[in-house]
């Protein structure tokens, strides 16, 4: 069979630890034998980020703006322990944070549903897609430790020099403060990305904040969503037979648990971070969650929702066998290849992505899976495969389909 050609490069962002190992296996076994893979490669592994003073991360985000579609491997966000482990010049920021700040946009995360992996929540029948606002709030916050008695205020200085002040607290002793921000423009694009994604996927969309307590900050999110919905989307939603629904975050949490799924849950940045891990875990596994950053200009960055699986990597380094689930990373590639195909009118590439996804799901449903899934599956007589053999089993299925 002739290899599938690609006209436009895909931005490839390599990463760290166990996922970097899986990355190479996926390319070698599932992509390179079938596609003339055309990528512009950026090494976001921590060593090279350190070497380039993190410039490589910025360059990879800029390349995403140029070509439109990227696929990213999980990366280490340095902490104190990593400073010593990698002998870092600086505690570099989270690459995802940097990329999101450059591309703006919204992160959509949806579980990959397979027979035999049943959600912990009995009522859930369909996927719940979390739409996470990817800009600002606590991720772009400034913080201060208050050493003792004194007054803390928020000060806004307009360009003409006039000041507006709001008291945070009159401290009597030690404490802490935090200042965070968001931008109307970013919230507007968040709203539009969510409404567009709802129309694209024909699903209802829920949005929730704590506007009863946060009467200016969270309330602004609520107002902007409502305004944009009323002006631009109401008619389109009615025509598509879908709904926009706003409620308080605590009410949303209760409703989500009682629901049967099948909708998009739009969350502010922090809520989306936390809730997507909860939803992923309750659907079966963090390793079965896809994630895509969609920018308001229509740039796409696909990745797995989990981290670099450090514990497995250390086992791998010791020469021990690992059974790390590569499904979310495979789906990051298929998502990116399908989108690239869609934008380039490359039908063959889109069909390949569909087949690779089907081959992956079929492999699990036939009882061949990694250990994390074997522990929770309702299927009987399963075969637990190591990291490499799972990918090889997917390849066998894929070859039968091509
Ligand atoms: P993690 O890599 O997601 O792993 C947490 C645990 O979840 C693992 O120890 C493993 O459990 C299980 N797990 C996650 N993915 C799995 C997979 N594909 N297959 C099988 N089991 C899987 O999170 P972490 O340990 O908190 O973070 C490790 C590093 O990843 C950190 O340096 C962090 O900064 C980074 N991180 C990156 C991203 C990103 O790039 N998007 C996201 C999150 C974290 P068992 O050990 O019990 O098997
Ligand atoms: Mg998180």
Short mmCIF file of C-alpha atoms and ligand atoms in Angstrom, two decimals:
data_model
loop_
_atom_site.label_atom_id
_atom_site.label_comp_id
_atom_site.label_asym_id
_atom_site.label_seq_id
_atom_site.Cartn_x
_atom_site.Cartn_y
_atom_site.Cartn_z
CA UNK A 1 0.00 0.00 0.00
CA UNK A 2 1.29 3.48 -0.91
CA UNK A 3 1.82 5.74 2.08
CA UNK A 4 -0.67 8.55 2.64
CA UNK A 5 0.75 11.96 1.70
CA UNK A 6 0.38 15.16 3.72
CA UNK A 7 0.44 18.56 2.05
CA UNK A 8 0.79 20.79 5.12
CA UNK A 9 3.01 20.02 8.12
CA UNK A 10 1.57 19.22 11.50
CA UNK A 11 3.27 20.93 14.43
CA UNK A 12 4.74 18.13 16.54
CA UNK A 13 5.55 18.92 20.18
CA UNK A 14 7.51 16.12 21.81
CA UNK A 15 7.51 15.78 25.59
CA UNK A 16 8.83 13.99 28.65
CA UNK A 17 9.24 10.73 30.53
CA UNK A 18 6.95 7.76 29.84
CA UNK A 19 4.81 9.65 27.36
CA UNK A 20 7.93 10.49 25.35
CA UNK A 21 8.63 6.75 25.14
CA UNK A 22 5.04 6.08 24.03
CA UNK A 23 5.27 8.95 21.53
CA UNK A 24 8.10 7.24 19.67
CA UNK A 25 6.39 3.83 19.75
CA UNK A 26 3.18 5.32 18.35
CA UNK A 27 5.08 7.01 15.53
CA UNK A 28 7.13 3.93 14.70
CA UNK A 29 4.31 1.39 14.86
CA UNK A 30 1.13 3.23 13.99
CA UNK A 31 2.01 6.25 11.87
CA UNK A 32 5.29 6.06 9.94
CA UNK A 33 4.52 2.71 8.24
CA UNK A 34 1.31 4.16 6.78
CA UNK A 35 1.79 7.92 6.36
CA UNK A 36 4.50 10.09 4.83
CA UNK A 37 4.40 11.96 8.09
CA UNK A 38 4.99 15.64 7.49
CA UNK A 39 5.66 17.38 10.79
CA UNK A 40 7.55 20.41 12.00
CA UNK A 41 9.24 19.02 15.10
CA UNK A 42 9.67 20.90 18.39
CA UNK A 43 11.33 19.19 21.32
CA UNK A 44 9.44 20.31 24.43
CA UNK A 45 11.29 17.79 26.59
CA UNK A 46 12.47 19.58 29.75
CA UNK A 47 16.17 19.32 28.88
CA UNK A 48 15.75 21.18 25.62
CA UNK A 49 13.36 23.72 27.13
CA UNK A 50 16.06 24.45 29.68
CA UNK A 51 18.74 24.66 26.99
CA UNK A 52 16.70 27.18 24.96
CA UNK A 53 15.47 29.16 27.99
CA UNK A 54 12.00 27.89 27.09
CA UNK A 55 12.12 29.64 23.69
CA UNK A 56 11.23 26.31 22.02
CA UNK A 57 7.82 26.36 23.72
CA UNK A 58 7.08 29.84 22.41
CA UNK A 59 8.31 28.85 18.94
CA UNK A 60 6.07 25.79 18.89
CA UNK A 61 3.03 27.90 19.77
CA UNK A 62 3.93 30.41 17.04
CA UNK A 63 4.26 27.53 14.57
CA UNK A 64 0.76 26.42 15.56
CA UNK A 65 -0.49 29.86 14.55
CA UNK A 66 1.28 29.45 11.23
CA UNK A 67 0.05 25.95 10.33
CA UNK A 68 -3.17 25.72 12.33
CA UNK A 69 -2.83 22.24 13.85
CA UNK A 70 -0.50 20.82 16.52
CA UNK A 71 -0.14 17.58 18.44
CA UNK A 72 1.51 17.67 21.85
CA UNK A 73 3.03 15.04 24.11
CA UNK A 74 2.68 15.44 27.89
CA UNK A 75 5.44 17.56 29.45
CA UNK A 76 6.88 18.11 32.91
CA UNK A 77 5.87 21.29 34.69
CA UNK A 78 8.95 21.91 36.84
CA UNK A 79 8.72 22.10 40.62
CA UNK A 80 11.45 22.21 43.28
CA UNK A 81 12.27 18.50 42.86
CA UNK A 82 12.64 18.87 39.09
CA UNK A 83 15.03 21.81 39.55
CA UNK A 84 17.56 19.41 41.08
CA UNK A 85 16.65 16.39 38.97
CA UNK A 86 17.25 18.27 35.69
CA UNK A 87 19.69 20.88 36.99
CA UNK A 88 17.44 23.67 35.66
CA UNK A 89 18.47 27.28 35.18
CA UNK A 90 15.01 28.44 36.18
CA UNK A 91 11.71 26.94 37.27
CA UNK A 92 10.23 27.16 33.76
CA UNK A 93 6.51 27.74 33.50
CA UNK A 94 4.03 25.08 32.48
CA UNK A 95 4.36 24.62 28.69
CA UNK A 96 0.60 24.18 28.47
CA UNK A 97 0.14 27.50 30.28
CA UNK A 98 2.56 29.22 27.88
CA UNK A 99 0.92 27.72 24.79
CA UNK A 100 -2.57 28.57 26.04
CA UNK A 101 -1.53 32.14 26.79
CA UNK A 102 -0.27 32.52 23.20
CA UNK A 103 -3.15 30.76 21.44
CA UNK A 104 -5.92 31.85 23.86
CA UNK A 105 -8.98 29.70 23.41
CA UNK A 106 -10.75 26.87 25.13
CA UNK A 107 -9.74 23.33 26.03
CA UNK A 108 -12.34 20.64 25.26
CA UNK A 109 -11.90 17.31 27.05
CA UNK A 110 -14.03 14.27 26.34
CA UNK A 111 -13.80 10.66 27.55
CA UNK A 112 -13.16 7.87 25.06
CA UNK A 113 -15.98 5.42 25.66
CA UNK A 114 -15.39 1.69 25.19
CA UNK A 115 -17.49 -1.37 26.02
CA UNK A 116 -16.23 -3.01 29.17
CA UNK A 117 -15.14 0.18 30.92
CA UNK A 118 -18.27 1.36 32.73
CA UNK A 119 -18.53 4.81 34.33
CA UNK A 120 -18.45 4.88 38.13
CA UNK A 121 -21.54 7.07 37.98
CA UNK A 122 -24.37 4.65 37.13
CA UNK A 123 -26.52 7.22 35.33
CA UNK A 124 -23.83 8.32 32.84
CA UNK A 125 -24.55 6.82 29.43
CA UNK A 126 -22.96 9.36 27.07
CA UNK A 127 -19.70 11.34 27.19
CA UNK A 128 -19.54 14.57 29.15
CA UNK A 129 -17.29 17.07 27.37
CA UNK A 130 -15.62 19.62 29.62
CA UNK A 131 -14.88 22.98 27.98
CA UNK A 132 -12.18 24.67 30.00
CA UNK A 133 -11.43 28.36 29.60
CA UNK A 134 -7.70 28.41 29.05
CA UNK A 135 -6.81 31.97 29.99
CA UNK A 136 -6.25 33.86 33.22
CA UNK A 137 -7.69 33.62 36.74
CA UNK A 138 -5.43 31.88 39.23
CA UNK A 139 -3.11 30.67 36.41
CA UNK A 140 -2.08 34.25 35.73
CA UNK A 141 -2.41 35.43 39.32
CA UNK A 142 -0.09 37.50 41.48
CA UNK A 143 0.27 36.51 45.09
CA UNK A 144 1.75 38.03 48.19
CA UNK A 145 2.48 36.83 51.67
CA UNK A 146 1.41 39.46 54.16
CA UNK A 147 4.07 39.59 56.87
CA UNK A 148 1.97 41.34 59.54
CA UNK A 149 -0.57 44.04 60.36
CA UNK A 150 -1.43 46.41 57.50
CA UNK A 151 -3.91 47.18 54.79
CA UNK A 152 -4.12 45.33 51.46
CA UNK A 153 -5.94 46.95 48.55
CA UNK A 154 -6.61 46.43 44.87
CA UNK A 155 -5.43 49.52 42.98
CA UNK A 156 -6.32 50.24 39.37
CA UNK A 157 -4.42 53.15 37.80
CA UNK A 158 -6.04 54.36 34.59
CA UNK A 159 -3.84 55.69 31.77
CA UNK A 160 -4.61 59.27 32.85
CA UNK A 161 -3.30 58.47 36.32
CA UNK A 162 -6.60 58.30 38.23
CA UNK A 163 -6.70 55.57 40.81
CA UNK A 164 -9.57 53.36 41.90
CA UNK A 165 -9.13 51.37 45.10
CA UNK A 166 -10.92 48.47 46.67
CA UNK A 167 -10.04 47.26 50.15
CA UNK A 168 -9.12 43.58 50.30
CA UNK A 169 -8.52 43.33 54.02
CA UNK A 170 -7.24 45.19 57.06
CA UNK A 171 -4.74 42.66 58.34
CA UNK A 172 -4.19 42.37 62.09
CA UNK A 173 -1.52 39.73 61.62
CA UNK A 174 0.11 37.52 58.99
CA UNK A 175 -1.87 36.36 55.97
CA UNK A 176 -1.96 35.95 52.23
CA UNK A 177 -3.51 37.77 49.26
CA UNK A 178 -4.00 36.94 45.62
CA UNK A 179 -4.81 39.13 42.63
CA UNK A 180 -6.10 37.69 39.40
CA UNK A 181 -7.61 38.94 36.20
CA UNK A 182 -9.40 38.06 33.05
CA UNK A 183 -10.21 39.92 29.84
CA UNK A 184 -13.62 40.57 28.32
CA UNK A 185 -12.11 39.68 24.97
CA UNK A 186 -10.91 36.29 26.21
CA UNK A 187 -14.24 35.53 27.88
CA UNK A 188 -16.03 36.45 24.66
CA UNK A 189 -13.92 34.07 22.63
CA UNK A 190 -14.42 31.40 25.30
CA UNK A 191 -18.18 31.84 24.92
CA UNK A 192 -18.04 31.71 21.12
CA UNK A 193 -15.75 28.64 21.11
CA UNK A 194 -18.23 26.88 23.41
CA UNK A 195 -21.31 27.81 21.41
CA UNK A 196 -19.61 26.86 18.13
CA UNK A 197 -18.44 23.54 19.53
CA UNK A 198 -21.99 22.84 20.78
CA UNK A 199 -23.35 23.51 17.29
CA UNK A 200 -20.55 21.43 15.67
CA UNK A 201 -21.25 18.44 17.89
CA UNK A 202 -25.03 19.00 18.32
CA UNK A 203 -24.88 18.90 22.09
CA UNK A 204 -26.44 21.10 24.78
CA UNK A 205 -24.07 23.36 26.65
CA UNK A 206 -24.10 24.10 30.38
CA UNK A 207 -22.18 26.92 31.97
CA UNK A 208 -21.77 27.57 35.68
CA UNK A 209 -19.89 30.00 37.92
CA UNK A 210 -20.24 31.33 41.47
CA UNK A 211 -21.86 34.63 40.47
CA UNK A 212 -23.91 34.90 43.68
CA UNK A 213 -20.70 35.33 45.69
CA UNK A 214 -18.43 36.81 43.03
CA UNK A 215 -20.79 39.59 41.96
CA UNK A 216 -18.37 41.31 39.60
CA UNK A 217 -15.78 38.74 38.53
CA UNK A 218 -17.90 35.65 37.96
CA UNK A 219 -20.97 37.71 37.12
CA UNK A 220 -19.11 39.19 34.16
CA UNK A 221 -18.61 35.68 32.77
CA UNK A 222 -22.33 34.99 33.14
CA UNK A 223 -23.34 38.29 31.49
CA UNK A 224 -20.95 37.95 28.56
CA UNK A 225 -22.14 34.41 27.83
CA UNK A 226 -25.79 35.49 27.95
CA UNK A 227 -25.27 38.55 25.74
CA UNK A 228 -23.41 36.61 23.07
CA UNK A 229 -25.89 33.78 23.23
CA UNK A 230 -28.92 36.09 22.84
CA UNK A 231 -27.38 38.12 20.02
CA UNK A 232 -25.59 35.49 17.96
CA UNK A 233 -26.66 31.98 18.85
CA UNK A 234 -30.27 31.77 20.07
CA UNK A 235 -31.74 31.22 16.60
CA UNK A 236 -28.99 28.78 15.57
CA UNK A 237 -29.45 26.73 18.74
CA UNK A 238 -33.23 26.56 18.27
CA UNK A 239 -32.74 25.41 14.67
CA UNK A 240 -30.29 22.73 15.82
CA UNK A 241 -32.60 21.64 18.65
CA UNK A 242 -29.98 22.23 21.34
CA UNK A 243 -29.99 24.31 24.51
CA UNK A 244 -27.80 26.76 26.44
CA UNK A 245 -28.29 26.47 30.17
CA UNK A 246 -26.71 28.58 32.95
CA UNK A 247 -26.69 27.65 36.62
CA UNK A 248 -24.60 28.04 39.78
CA UNK A 249 -21.48 25.86 39.96
CA UNK A 250 -22.71 23.91 43.01
CA UNK A 251 -26.05 23.22 41.33
CA UNK A 252 -24.19 22.16 38.17
CA UNK A 253 -22.06 19.66 40.10
CA UNK A 254 -25.19 18.04 41.56
CA UNK A 255 -26.95 17.94 38.19
CA UNK A 256 -23.92 16.47 36.41
CA UNK A 257 -23.89 13.51 38.78
CA UNK A 258 -27.62 12.86 38.22
CA UNK A 259 -27.43 13.35 34.43
CA UNK A 260 -26.98 10.78 31.71
CA UNK A 261 -24.26 12.81 29.96
CA UNK A 262 -24.24 13.86 26.32
CA UNK A 263 -23.58 17.59 26.78
CA UNK A 264 -20.74 20.09 27.06
CA UNK A 265 -19.99 21.53 30.49
CA UNK A 266 -18.27 24.91 30.15
CA UNK A 267 -16.04 25.71 33.12
CA UNK A 268 -13.85 28.59 34.20
CA UNK A 269 -10.13 27.80 34.11
CA UNK A 270 -9.73 26.31 37.60
CA UNK A 271 -13.09 24.52 37.64
CA UNK A 272 -12.21 22.94 34.31
CA UNK A 273 -8.79 21.81 35.55
CA UNK A 274 -10.26 20.04 38.57
CA UNK A 275 -13.56 18.82 37.14
CA UNK A 276 -12.00 17.30 34.03
CA UNK A 277 -9.83 15.04 36.19
CA UNK A 278 -12.88 14.03 38.22
CA UNK A 279 -15.01 13.38 35.13
CA UNK A 280 -12.18 11.46 33.44
CA UNK A 281 -11.58 9.27 36.46
CA UNK A 282 -15.30 8.61 36.94
CA UNK A 283 -15.57 7.63 33.27
CA UNK A 284 -12.87 5.04 33.90
CA UNK A 285 -9.40 6.47 33.48
CA UNK A 286 -7.43 9.65 32.94
CA UNK A 287 -5.68 7.73 30.19
CA UNK A 288 -8.99 7.56 28.27
CA UNK A 289 -9.53 11.31 27.99
CA UNK A 290 -8.88 13.40 24.90
CA UNK A 291 -8.05 17.07 25.03
CA UNK A 292 -7.99 19.77 22.36
CA UNK A 293 -7.27 23.47 22.65
CA UNK A 294 -9.38 25.45 20.18
CA UNK A 295 -8.38 29.08 19.67
CA UNK A 296 -10.85 31.74 18.55
CA UNK A 297 -8.90 32.07 15.28
CA UNK A 298 -9.44 28.37 14.64
CA UNK A 299 -6.04 26.94 15.66
CA UNK A 300 -6.10 23.45 17.18
CA UNK A 301 -3.69 21.79 19.58
CA UNK A 302 -4.39 18.13 20.45
CA UNK A 303 -2.97 16.30 23.46
CA UNK A 304 -3.67 13.64 26.08
CA UNK A 305 -5.29 14.91 29.28
CA UNK A 306 -2.87 13.02 31.57
CA UNK A 307 0.70 13.79 32.60
CA UNK A 308 4.04 12.17 31.84
CA UNK A 309 3.34 9.10 34.03
CA UNK A 310 6.55 9.58 35.99
CA UNK A 311 6.26 6.46 38.18
CA UNK A 312 6.09 4.21 35.10
CA UNK A 313 9.07 6.02 33.54
CA UNK A 314 11.29 5.30 36.55
CA UNK A 315 10.33 1.62 36.26
CA UNK A 316 11.14 1.76 32.56
CA UNK A 317 14.56 3.27 33.33
CA UNK A 318 15.27 0.41 35.73
CA UNK A 319 14.56 -1.98 32.87
CA UNK A 320 11.27 -3.15 34.36
CA UNK A 321 8.23 -3.80 32.19
CA UNK A 322 5.55 -1.10 32.08
CA UNK A 323 1.92 -1.29 31.10
CA UNK A 324 1.17 2.34 30.32
CA UNK A 325 -2.00 3.23 28.48
CA UNK A 326 -1.27 5.00 25.18
CA UNK A 327 -4.89 5.50 24.09
CA UNK A 328 -5.19 9.22 24.87
CA UNK A 329 -1.87 9.91 23.12
CA UNK A 330 -2.97 7.87 20.08
CA UNK A 331 -6.20 9.91 20.01
CA UNK A 332 -4.21 13.15 20.22
CA UNK A 333 -2.51 12.10 16.97
CA UNK A 334 -5.74 10.96 15.30
CA UNK A 335 -7.50 14.18 16.31
CA UNK A 336 -4.68 16.25 14.83
CA UNK A 337 -4.38 14.16 11.65
CA UNK A 338 -8.14 14.28 11.07
CA UNK A 339 -8.22 18.06 11.53
CA UNK A 340 -5.20 18.46 9.23
CA UNK A 341 -7.02 16.30 6.67
CA UNK A 342 -10.20 18.34 7.05
CA UNK A 343 -8.38 21.65 6.54
CA UNK A 344 -6.40 20.33 3.56
CA UNK A 345 -9.28 18.40 1.97
CA UNK A 346 -7.21 15.22 2.49
CA UNK A 347 -9.87 12.52 2.76
CA UNK A 348 -7.39 9.67 2.97
CA UNK A 349 -5.78 11.17 6.03
CA UNK A 350 -9.16 11.66 7.71
CA UNK A 351 -10.15 8.07 7.00
CA UNK A 352 -6.84 6.85 8.37
CA UNK A 353 -7.52 8.71 11.63
CA UNK A 354 -10.97 7.10 11.91
CA UNK A 355 -9.52 3.65 11.29
CA UNK A 356 -6.73 4.06 13.83
CA UNK A 357 -9.28 5.10 16.46
CA UNK A 358 -11.49 2.15 15.61
CA UNK A 359 -8.53 -0.24 15.70
CA UNK A 360 -7.63 1.08 19.17
CA UNK A 361 -11.17 0.71 20.55
CA UNK A 362 -11.58 -2.74 18.96
CA UNK A 363 -8.35 -3.88 20.59
CA UNK A 364 -9.67 -3.00 24.05
CA UNK A 365 -13.15 -4.37 23.38
CA UNK A 366 -11.59 -7.66 22.26
CA UNK A 367 -10.09 -7.97 25.74
CA UNK A 368 -6.53 -6.78 25.07
CA UNK A 369 -5.64 -3.81 27.24
CA UNK A 370 -3.12 -2.20 29.57
CA UNK A 371 -3.14 -2.82 33.31
CA UNK A 372 -4.97 0.36 34.33
CA UNK A 373 -8.00 -0.76 32.29
CA UNK A 374 -7.70 -4.44 33.19
CA UNK A 375 -8.17 -3.45 36.83
CA UNK A 376 -11.53 -1.81 36.17
CA UNK A 377 -13.00 -3.64 33.18
CA UNK A 378 -16.23 -5.63 33.33
CA UNK A 379 -14.97 -7.86 30.49
CA UNK A 380 -13.88 -11.35 31.43
CA UNK A 381 -10.73 -13.23 30.39
CA UNK A 382 -8.74 -10.15 29.50
CA UNK A 383 -5.14 -10.15 28.36
CA UNK A 384 -2.96 -7.57 30.09
CA UNK A 385 -0.38 -6.22 27.66
CA UNK A 386 2.75 -4.19 28.28
CA UNK A 387 3.11 -0.71 26.79
CA UNK A 388 4.72 -1.92 23.58
CA UNK A 389 2.57 -4.98 22.98
CA UNK A 390 -0.64 -3.00 23.34
CA UNK A 391 0.52 -0.68 20.54
CA UNK A 392 1.51 -3.73 18.47
CA UNK A 393 -1.94 -5.27 19.02
CA UNK A 394 -3.50 -2.02 17.75
CA UNK A 395 -1.23 -2.21 14.71
CA UNK A 396 -2.42 -5.73 13.94
CA UNK A 397 -6.04 -4.57 13.97
CA UNK A 398 -5.18 -1.50 11.92
CA UNK A 399 -3.41 -3.54 9.24
CA UNK A 400 -6.50 -5.72 8.88
CA UNK A 401 -8.58 -2.61 8.21
CA UNK A 402 -6.27 -0.91 5.70
P1 LIG B 1 0.19 11.65 35.61
O1 LIG B 1 1.40 11.59 34.80
O2 LIG B 1 -1.09 11.86 34.88
O3 LIG B 1 0.08 10.29 36.43
C1 LIG B 1 -0.64 10.11 37.62
C2 LIG B 1 -0.97 8.63 37.80
O4 LIG B 1 -2.11 8.30 37.02
C3 LIG B 1 0.12 7.70 37.33
O5 LIG B 1 1.10 7.50 38.33
C4 LIG B 1 -0.67 6.46 36.97
O6 LIG B 1 -1.05 5.73 38.13
C5 LIG B 1 -1.93 7.05 36.39
N1 LIG B 1 -1.83 7.30 34.93
C6 LIG B 1 -1.83 8.50 34.29
N2 LIG B 1 -1.73 8.34 32.98
C7 LIG B 1 -1.66 7.01 32.76
C8 LIG B 1 -1.52 6.20 31.60
N3 LIG B 1 -1.45 6.76 30.38
N4 LIG B 1 -1.47 4.87 31.75
C9 LIG B 1 -1.54 4.29 32.96
N5 LIG B 1 -1.67 4.99 34.10
C10 LIG B 1 -1.71 6.34 34.01
O7 LIG B 1 0.28 12.80 36.70
P2 LIG B 1 1.44 13.18 37.75
O8 LIG B 1 2.16 11.97 38.20
O9 LIG B 1 0.77 14.05 38.71
O10 LIG B 1 2.43 14.08 36.93
C11 LIG B 1 3.63 13.62 36.31
C12 LIG B 1 4.21 14.75 35.50
O11 LIG B 1 3.31 15.10 34.46
C13 LIG B 1 4.46 16.00 36.30
O12 LIG B 1 5.78 16.46 36.07
C14 LIG B 1 3.45 17.01 35.77
O13 LIG B 1 3.98 18.31 35.73
C15 LIG B 1 3.17 16.51 34.38
N6 LIG B 1 1.83 16.80 33.85
C16 LIG B 1 1.76 17.18 32.55
C17 LIG B 1 0.54 17.40 31.94
C18 LIG B 1 0.51 17.81 30.50
O14 LIG B 1 1.53 17.96 29.87
N7 LIG B 1 -0.65 17.97 29.91
C19 LIG B 1 -0.64 17.20 32.66
C20 LIG B 1 -0.54 16.77 33.99
C21 LIG B 1 0.70 16.56 34.57
P3 LIG B 1 -0.18 4.52 38.74
O15 LIG B 1 1.17 5.09 39.02
O16 LIG B 1 -0.96 4.16 39.96
O17 LIG B 1 -0.15 3.43 37.71
MG1 LIG B 2 -4.92 19.32 36.02
#
